[in-house]
Amino acid sequence: MIIKNRRVFLKVAVAGFVAFFLFIWNKLTLRHIETSGAEEALVPLNKNKEVQFFDKYIIVNADNKTTVFSSNCSHLGCKIDKMANGKLVCPCHGSEYDLQGQVIKGPAYKNLTVVNSTISEDGKSIIVKG
Ligand code: FES
């Protein structure tokens, strides 16, 4: 009985630790700013990485420009959070996009949504609007 309770305790403790870690990670990597009803986010920019995945955004540094895409797949909205063979791949039904956000394999038929953004004055962050 004690062993079973200890296992339950450890599972709850590990789950709590993971939830706390994810909460802190989100706070450290994506700072939200509320400005007159329009939501903005300050996202860290690393120009040395071709692609950076965040909760709501994908930042792509390609062809000497930085583009911010919504991380929602244009098919049914799953979060795109990985690359394979130089393509952005949706984990749900396998749609693939190039680094310009254009569909190269369905079932999605619309391109990724480009999110309005500007680079901060110090060049270390992107201010994402929307
Ligand atoms: S939601 Fe992405 S392919 Fe279906």
PDB file of C-alpha atoms and ligand atoms in Angstrom, residues 73-78 80 90-95 97 106-108, ligand 1:
ATOM      1  CA  CYS A  73      -1.425  24.560 -39.957  1.00  0.00           C
ATOM      2  CA  SER A  74      -3.769  25.944 -42.604  1.00  0.00           C
ATOM      3  CA  HIS A  75      -5.545  22.583 -42.845  1.00  0.00           C
ATOM      4  CA  LEU A  76      -7.169  22.104 -39.430  1.00  0.00           C
ATOM      5  CA  GLY A  77      -4.986  24.259 -37.245  1.00  0.00           C
ATOM      6  CA  CYS A  78      -2.584  21.799 -35.630  1.00  0.00           C
ATOM      7  CA  ILE A  80       3.544  22.944 -36.603  1.00  0.00           C
ATOM      8  CA  CYS A  90       2.452  19.325 -39.698  1.00  0.00           C
ATOM      9  CA  PRO A  91       2.333  16.416 -37.237  1.00  0.00           C
ATOM     10  CA  CYS A  92      -1.407  15.802 -37.664  1.00  0.00           C
ATOM     11  CA  HIS A  93      -1.955  14.894 -41.305  1.00  0.00           C
ATOM     12  CA  GLY A  94       1.454  15.451 -42.859  1.00  0.00           C
ATOM     13  CA  SER A  95       1.047  18.711 -44.748  1.00  0.00           C
ATOM     14  CA  TYR A  97       5.379  23.831 -46.322  1.00  0.00           C
ATOM     15  CA  GLY A 106      -1.443  18.524 -48.722  1.00  0.00           C
ATOM     16  CA  PRO A 107      -4.000  17.964 -47.417  1.00  0.00           C
ATOM     17  CA  ALA A 108      -3.522  21.678 -46.643  1.00  0.00           C
TER      18      ALA A 108
HETATM   19  S1  FES B   1      -3.949  19.952 -39.472  1.00  0.00           S
HETATM   20 FE1  FES B   1      -2.071  20.018 -40.493  1.00  0.00          FE
HETATM   21  S2  FES B   1      -2.265  18.596 -42.062  1.00  0.00           S
HETATM   22 FE2  FES B   1      -4.162  18.535 -41.064  1.00  0.00          FE
END
